[in-house]
PDB file of C-alpha atoms and ligand atoms in Angstrom:
ATOM      1  CA  UNK A   4     191.936 125.148 132.353  1.00  0.00           C
ATOM      2  CA  UNK A   5     191.085 124.435 129.063  1.00  0.00           C
ATOM      3  CA  UNK A   6     187.101 124.004 128.822  1.00  0.00           C
ATOM      4  CA  UNK A   7     187.293 120.809 126.771  1.00  0.00           C
ATOM      5  CA  UNK A   8     189.192 119.031 129.343  1.00  0.00           C
ATOM      6  CA  UNK A   9     187.593 115.874 130.467  1.00  0.00           C
ATOM      7  CA  UNK A  10     185.516 115.399 127.430  1.00  0.00           C
ATOM      8  CA  UNK A  11     186.521 112.520 124.908  1.00  0.00           C
ATOM      9  CA  UNK A  12     187.457 113.711 121.486  1.00  0.00           C
ATOM     10  CA  UNK A  13     184.200 112.864 119.858  1.00  0.00           C
ATOM     11  CA  UNK A  14     182.124 114.998 122.380  1.00  0.00           C
ATOM     12  CA  UNK A  15     184.900 117.713 121.559  1.00  0.00           C
ATOM     13  CA  UNK A  16     183.851 117.783 118.029  1.00  0.00           C
ATOM     14  CA  UNK A  17     180.221 117.937 118.792  1.00  0.00           C
ATOM     15  CA  UNK A  18     178.388 121.305 117.763  1.00  0.00           C
ATOM     16  CA  UNK A  19     176.773 123.464 119.967  1.00  0.00           C
ATOM     17  CA  UNK A  20     173.563 124.929 118.109  1.00  0.00           C
ATOM     18  CA  UNK A  21     170.584 127.372 119.704  1.00  0.00           C
ATOM     19  CA  UNK A  22     167.444 127.829 117.855  1.00  0.00           C
ATOM     20  CA  UNK A  23     163.959 127.608 118.962  1.00  0.00           C
ATOM     21  CA  UNK A  24     161.733 124.793 118.610  1.00  0.00           C
ATOM     22  CA  UNK A  25     157.709 125.041 119.140  1.00  0.00           C
ATOM     23  CA  UNK A  26     158.294 128.288 120.479  1.00  0.00           C
ATOM     24  CA  UNK A  27     160.908 126.537 123.230  1.00  0.00           C
ATOM     25  CA  UNK A  28     164.892 128.022 123.020  1.00  0.00           C
ATOM     26  CA  UNK A  29     167.019 124.928 123.108  1.00  0.00           C
ATOM     27  CA  UNK A  30     170.874 124.311 122.751  1.00  0.00           C
ATOM     28  CA  UNK A  31     171.773 120.892 121.263  1.00  0.00           C
ATOM     29  CA  UNK A  32     175.535 119.365 121.026  1.00  0.00           C
ATOM     30  CA  UNK A  33     175.719 117.156 118.473  1.00  0.00           C
ATOM     31  CA  UNK A  34     177.948 115.953 115.586  1.00  0.00           C
ATOM     32  CA  UNK A  35     177.972 118.278 113.000  1.00  0.00           C
ATOM     33  CA  UNK A  36     177.163 116.080 110.501  1.00  0.00           C
ATOM     34  CA  UNK A  37     174.075 115.140 111.823  1.00  0.00           C
ATOM     35  CA  UNK A  38     171.009 116.030 110.001  1.00  0.00           C
ATOM     36  CA  UNK A  39     167.995 118.029 111.539  1.00  0.00           C
ATOM     37  CA  UNK A  40     165.701 114.970 111.334  1.00  0.00           C
ATOM     38  CA  UNK A  41     168.549 113.378 113.241  1.00  0.00           C
ATOM     39  CA  UNK A  42     168.914 115.925 115.764  1.00  0.00           C
ATOM     40  CA  UNK A  43     165.130 116.326 116.297  1.00  0.00           C
ATOM     41  CA  UNK A  44     164.386 112.253 116.697  1.00  0.00           C
ATOM     42  CA  UNK A  45     167.816 111.622 118.273  1.00  0.00           C
ATOM     43  CA  UNK A  46     168.858 114.587 120.410  1.00  0.00           C
ATOM     44  CA  UNK A  47     165.485 116.258 121.274  1.00  0.00           C
ATOM     45  CA  UNK A  48     163.497 112.826 121.380  1.00  0.00           C
ATOM     46  CA  UNK A  49     161.099 115.041 118.567  1.00  0.00           C
ATOM     47  CA  UNK A  50     159.895 111.330 116.930  1.00  0.00           C
ATOM     48  CA  UNK A  51     156.863 112.891 115.253  1.00  0.00           C
ATOM     49  CA  UNK A  52     158.572 114.279 112.491  1.00  0.00           C
ATOM     50  CA  UNK A  53     158.843 110.653 110.547  1.00  0.00           C
ATOM     51  CA  UNK A  54     162.002 109.216 108.785  1.00  0.00           C
ATOM     52  CA  UNK A  55     161.743 108.157 105.364  1.00  0.00           C
ATOM     53  CA  UNK A  56     163.385 107.730 102.218  1.00  0.00           C
ATOM     54  CA  UNK A  57     166.211 110.279 103.496  1.00  0.00           C
ATOM     55  CA  UNK A  58     166.771 111.225 100.323  1.00  0.00           C
ATOM     56  CA  UNK A  59     164.476 114.523 100.047  1.00  0.00           C
ATOM     57  CA  UNK A  60     161.861 112.206  97.446  1.00  0.00           C
ATOM     58  CA  UNK A  61     159.247 111.220 100.125  1.00  0.00           C
ATOM     59  CA  UNK A  62     158.343 114.406 102.073  1.00  0.00           C
ATOM     60  CA  UNK A  63     157.520 112.498 105.196  1.00  0.00           C
ATOM     61  CA  UNK A  64     160.463 114.423 106.910  1.00  0.00           C
ATOM     62  CA  UNK A  65     159.127 117.493 106.264  1.00  0.00           C
ATOM     63  CA  UNK A  66     159.445 120.795 108.909  1.00  0.00           C
ATOM     64  CA  UNK A  67     159.156 124.081 108.982  1.00  0.00           C
ATOM     65  CA  UNK A  68     162.177 126.733 109.889  1.00  0.00           C
ATOM     66  CA  UNK A  69     160.959 130.019 109.377  1.00  0.00           C
ATOM     67  CA  UNK A  70     157.758 129.056 108.648  1.00  0.00           C
ATOM     68  CA  UNK A  71     158.650 127.706 105.463  1.00  0.00           C
ATOM     69  CA  UNK A  72     158.420 123.983 104.863  1.00  0.00           C
ATOM     70  CA  UNK A  73     162.167 122.417 104.638  1.00  0.00           C
ATOM     71  CA  UNK A  74     163.026 118.444 104.497  1.00  0.00           C
ATOM     72  CA  UNK A  75     164.723 117.968 107.404  1.00  0.00           C
ATOM     73  CA  UNK A  76     166.549 114.677 105.986  1.00  0.00           C
ATOM     74  CA  UNK A  77     168.303 117.070 103.898  1.00  0.00           C
ATOM     75  CA  UNK A  78     168.884 119.620 106.366  1.00  0.00           C
ATOM     76  CA  UNK A  79     171.839 120.171 108.253  1.00  0.00           C
ATOM     77  CA  UNK A  80     170.920 120.442 111.770  1.00  0.00           C
ATOM     78  CA  UNK A  81     174.029 123.208 112.097  1.00  0.00           C
ATOM     79  CA  UNK A  82     172.072 125.242 109.816  1.00  0.00           C
ATOM     80  CA  UNK A  83     169.231 125.990 112.548  1.00  0.00           C
ATOM     81  CA  UNK A  84     171.555 128.172 114.277  1.00  0.00           C
ATOM     82  CA  UNK A  85     169.039 130.815 115.563  1.00  0.00           C
ATOM     83  CA  UNK A  86     166.110 129.873 113.570  1.00  0.00           C
ATOM     84  CA  UNK A  87     162.455 128.517 114.399  1.00  0.00           C
ATOM     85  CA  UNK A  88     161.641 125.156 113.803  1.00  0.00           C
ATOM     86  CA  UNK A  89     158.173 123.626 113.714  1.00  0.00           C
ATOM     87  CA  UNK A  90     157.527 120.328 114.414  1.00  0.00           C
ATOM     88  CA  UNK A  91     154.424 118.446 114.541  1.00  0.00           C
ATOM     89  CA  UNK A  92     154.532 117.958 118.403  1.00  0.00           C
ATOM     90  CA  UNK A  93     153.955 121.921 117.951  1.00  0.00           C
ATOM     91  CA  UNK A  94     150.795 122.212 116.124  1.00  0.00           C
ATOM     92  CA  UNK A  95     148.111 121.363 119.067  1.00  0.00           C
ATOM     93  CA  UNK A  96     148.161 123.799 121.623  1.00  0.00           C
ATOM     94  CA  UNK A  97     146.477 124.609 125.230  1.00  0.00           C
ATOM     95  CA  UNK A  98     142.663 124.973 123.102  1.00  0.00           C
ATOM     96  CA  UNK A  99     143.382 121.347 121.523  1.00  0.00           C
ATOM     97  CA  UNK A 100     144.200 120.083 117.817  1.00  0.00           C
ATOM     98  CA  UNK A 101     145.157 122.508 115.707  1.00  0.00           C
ATOM     99  CA  UNK A 102     142.296 122.944 112.865  1.00  0.00           C
ATOM    100  CA  UNK A 103     144.468 120.434 110.162  1.00  0.00           C
ATOM    101  CA  UNK A 104     144.757 117.951 112.453  1.00  0.00           C
ATOM    102  CA  UNK A 105     140.813 117.842 113.578  1.00  0.00           C
ATOM    103  CA  UNK A 106     140.223 118.251 109.717  1.00  0.00           C
ATOM    104  CA  UNK A 107     142.644 115.461 109.222  1.00  0.00           C
ATOM    105  CA  UNK A 108     141.335 113.028 111.935  1.00  0.00           C
ATOM    106  CA  UNK A 109     137.685 114.279 111.138  1.00  0.00           C
ATOM    107  CA  UNK A 110     137.855 112.835 107.380  1.00  0.00           C
ATOM    108  CA  UNK A 111     139.956 110.025 108.273  1.00  0.00           C
ATOM    109  CA  UNK A 112     142.901 111.431 105.910  1.00  0.00           C
ATOM    110  CA  UNK A 113     145.245 109.233 107.815  1.00  0.00           C
ATOM    111  CA  UNK A 114     145.347 105.197 107.407  1.00  0.00           C
ATOM    112  CA  UNK A 115     148.636 104.074 108.777  1.00  0.00           C
ATOM    113  CA  UNK A 116     149.749 108.208 109.458  1.00  0.00           C
ATOM    114  CA  UNK A 117     153.022 107.756 109.115  1.00  0.00           C
ATOM    115  CA  UNK A 118     153.415 110.152 106.298  1.00  0.00           C
ATOM    116  CA  UNK A 119     150.301 112.519 108.367  1.00  0.00           C
ATOM    117  CA  UNK A 120     153.240 114.830 110.094  1.00  0.00           C
ATOM    118  CA  UNK A 121     154.850 115.763 106.770  1.00  0.00           C
ATOM    119  CA  UNK A 122     151.300 116.820 105.204  1.00  0.00           C
ATOM    120  CA  UNK A 123     150.043 118.793 107.758  1.00  0.00           C
ATOM    121  CA  UNK A 124     153.307 121.137 108.174  1.00  0.00           C
ATOM    122  CA  UNK A 125     153.468 121.846 104.584  1.00  0.00           C
ATOM    123  CA  UNK A 126     150.136 122.405 104.452  1.00  0.00           C
ATOM    124  CA  UNK A 127     150.201 124.663 107.368  1.00  0.00           C
ATOM    125  CA  UNK A 128     153.006 126.247 105.630  1.00  0.00           C
ATOM    126  CA  UNK A 129     150.544 127.138 103.188  1.00  0.00           C
ATOM    127  CA  UNK A 130     147.068 128.089 104.900  1.00  0.00           C
ATOM    128  CA  UNK A 131     149.993 130.567 106.767  1.00  0.00           C
ATOM    129  CA  UNK A 132     150.370 132.249 103.198  1.00  0.00           C
ATOM    130  CA  UNK A 133     147.491 131.732 102.049  1.00  0.00           C
ATOM    131  CA  UNK A 134     144.248 131.128 104.009  1.00  0.00           C
ATOM    132  CA  UNK A 135     142.110 130.297 101.074  1.00  0.00           C
ATOM    133  CA  UNK A 136     144.374 128.621  98.521  1.00  0.00           C
ATOM    134  CA  UNK A 137     142.764 126.958  94.968  1.00  0.00           C
ATOM    135  CA  UNK A 138     142.494 123.198  94.738  1.00  0.00           C
ATOM    136  CA  UNK A 139     145.332 123.586  92.196  1.00  0.00           C
ATOM    137  CA  UNK A 140     147.472 125.901  94.719  1.00  0.00           C
ATOM    138  CA  UNK A 141     147.112 122.877  97.649  1.00  0.00           C
ATOM    139  CA  UNK A 142     147.829 120.345  95.094  1.00  0.00           C
ATOM    140  CA  UNK A 143     151.067 122.230  93.810  1.00  0.00           C
ATOM    141  CA  UNK A 144     151.992 122.361  97.677  1.00  0.00           C
ATOM    142  CA  UNK A 145     151.552 119.494  98.697  1.00  0.00           C
ATOM    143  CA  UNK A 146     152.759 117.752  95.377  1.00  0.00           C
ATOM    144  CA  UNK A 147     156.020 116.730  97.473  1.00  0.00           C
ATOM    145  CA  UNK A 148     154.684 114.843  99.888  1.00  0.00           C
ATOM    146  CA  UNK A 149     153.733 110.790  99.389  1.00  0.00           C
ATOM    147  CA  UNK A 150     151.248 108.660 100.918  1.00  0.00           C
ATOM    148  CA  UNK A 151     152.253 105.212 100.359  1.00  0.00           C
ATOM    149  CA  UNK A 152     148.801 104.259 101.717  1.00  0.00           C
ATOM    150  CA  UNK A 153     147.393 106.448  98.609  1.00  0.00           C
ATOM    151  CA  UNK A 154     143.984 107.591 100.309  1.00  0.00           C
ATOM    152  CA  UNK A 155     145.075 111.229 100.554  1.00  0.00           C
ATOM    153  CA  UNK A 156     146.030 111.165  97.032  1.00  0.00           C
ATOM    154  CA  UNK A 157     142.822 109.832  95.920  1.00  0.00           C
ATOM    155  CA  UNK A 158     140.813 111.938  97.907  1.00  0.00           C
ATOM    156  CA  UNK A 159     142.733 115.177  95.724  1.00  0.00           C
ATOM    157  CA  UNK A 160     141.547 113.741  92.904  1.00  0.00           C
ATOM    158  CA  UNK A 161     137.966 114.149  93.728  1.00  0.00           C
ATOM    159  CA  UNK A 162     137.746 110.113  93.834  1.00  0.00           C
ATOM    160  CA  UNK A 163     136.082 108.358  96.777  1.00  0.00           C
ATOM    161  CA  UNK A 164     138.099 105.345  97.833  1.00  0.00           C
ATOM    162  CA  UNK A 165     136.352 102.083  97.350  1.00  0.00           C
ATOM    163  CA  UNK A 166     137.196 101.108 100.892  1.00  0.00           C
ATOM    164  CA  UNK A 167     139.391 103.056 104.157  1.00  0.00           C
ATOM    165  CA  UNK A 168     139.551 102.483 107.006  1.00  0.00           C
ATOM    166  CA  UNK A 169     137.702 104.631 109.951  1.00  0.00           C
ATOM    167  CA  UNK A 170     139.373 106.181 113.327  1.00  0.00           C
ATOM    168  CA  UNK A 171     138.592 102.473 115.178  1.00  0.00           C
ATOM    169  CA  UNK A 172     140.720 100.767 112.166  1.00  0.00           C
ATOM    170  CA  UNK A 173     137.129  99.441 110.970  1.00  0.00           C
ATOM    171  CA  UNK A 174     136.764  99.131 107.038  1.00  0.00           C
ATOM    172  CA  UNK A 175     133.933 101.827 105.427  1.00  0.00           C
ATOM    173  CA  UNK A 176     133.774 104.337 103.255  1.00  0.00           C
ATOM    174  CA  UNK A 177     135.174 107.664 104.103  1.00  0.00           C
ATOM    175  CA  UNK A 178     134.104 111.772 102.848  1.00  0.00           C
ATOM    176  CA  UNK A 179     135.860 113.301 100.204  1.00  0.00           C
ATOM    177  CA  UNK A 180     138.222 116.236 100.897  1.00  0.00           C
ATOM    178  CA  UNK A 181     135.957 119.248 100.496  1.00  0.00           C
ATOM    179  CA  UNK A 182     138.912 121.597  98.095  1.00  0.00           C
ATOM    180  CA  UNK A 183     137.766 124.693  96.040  1.00  0.00           C
ATOM    181  CA  UNK A 184     138.361 125.016  92.422  1.00  0.00           C
TER     182      UNK A 184
HETATM  183  S1  FES B  21     163.260 111.313 104.542  1.00  0.00           S
HETATM  184 FE1  FES B  21     163.139 113.192 103.893  1.00  0.00          FE
HETATM  185  S2  FES B  21     162.546 113.399 102.037  1.00  0.00           S
HETATM  186 FE2  FES B  21     162.066 111.479 102.658  1.00  0.00          FE
HETATM  187  S1  FES B  22     148.293 107.077 105.634  1.00  0.00           S
HETATM  188 FE1  FES B  22     150.016 105.735 105.408  1.00  0.00          FE
HETATM  189  S2  FES B  22     151.964 106.283 104.109  1.00  0.00           S
HETATM  190 FE2  FES B  22     150.141 108.169 104.102  1.00  0.00          FE
END
C-alpha cells in the first residue's frame, strides 16, 4: 500500500526533516518553503526566537546552527537536516541561567526584551569562539543585532542612559556594561 494514502495533497507535499534542537533530536514535517524561524515558532512552539523584520536586517531572529549565528528568517527549515540548532530556550540548564542571561538580567540590558534572544545567541557564539573579546570585537559581532529600545547600544558606546527601567519596570539609572578595550 502507498504510504501517502489517506493524506491530503498538502500533507503529501510536506518535507520531513530531522535535526537536533537544544540537544534533543526532532523530526518535523512542514511545507518546504518554511523558514527556520517559522518551523521553530509554528511547528516546534519555540517562540523564544522572535519575529522581527523578516528581511535579514534586525537580528531579532538569530539562532545558532552548528554553533554559528544565522538569521532564522532567511534560513530554510530544509537546510537544517542533520544539523544542531540552538535557541534561547536551550541556554539555561539545570544549574540555572546561562552566564550571559544572568549578566543581561543583572545589568538590566533588556527593556522590552524583544531583541534579547538574538543578542544572547549572537553573543554566545562570539564567546564560544573567543572567551575574551575586545570591545571592538564585541561591537563587530553584535553589529547586526538592532535594539529598538536603544539601551544596549548606549551601553556598548559607554554612555550611561539618562533613564532606564529596572526589573520591576520602575524608572532608574542602570550600570554600564563593562567591556574591555
Ligand atoms: S526577523 Fe530576521 S533579521 Fe529581522
Ligand atoms: S530591549 Fe526592546 S528591542 Fe531591545
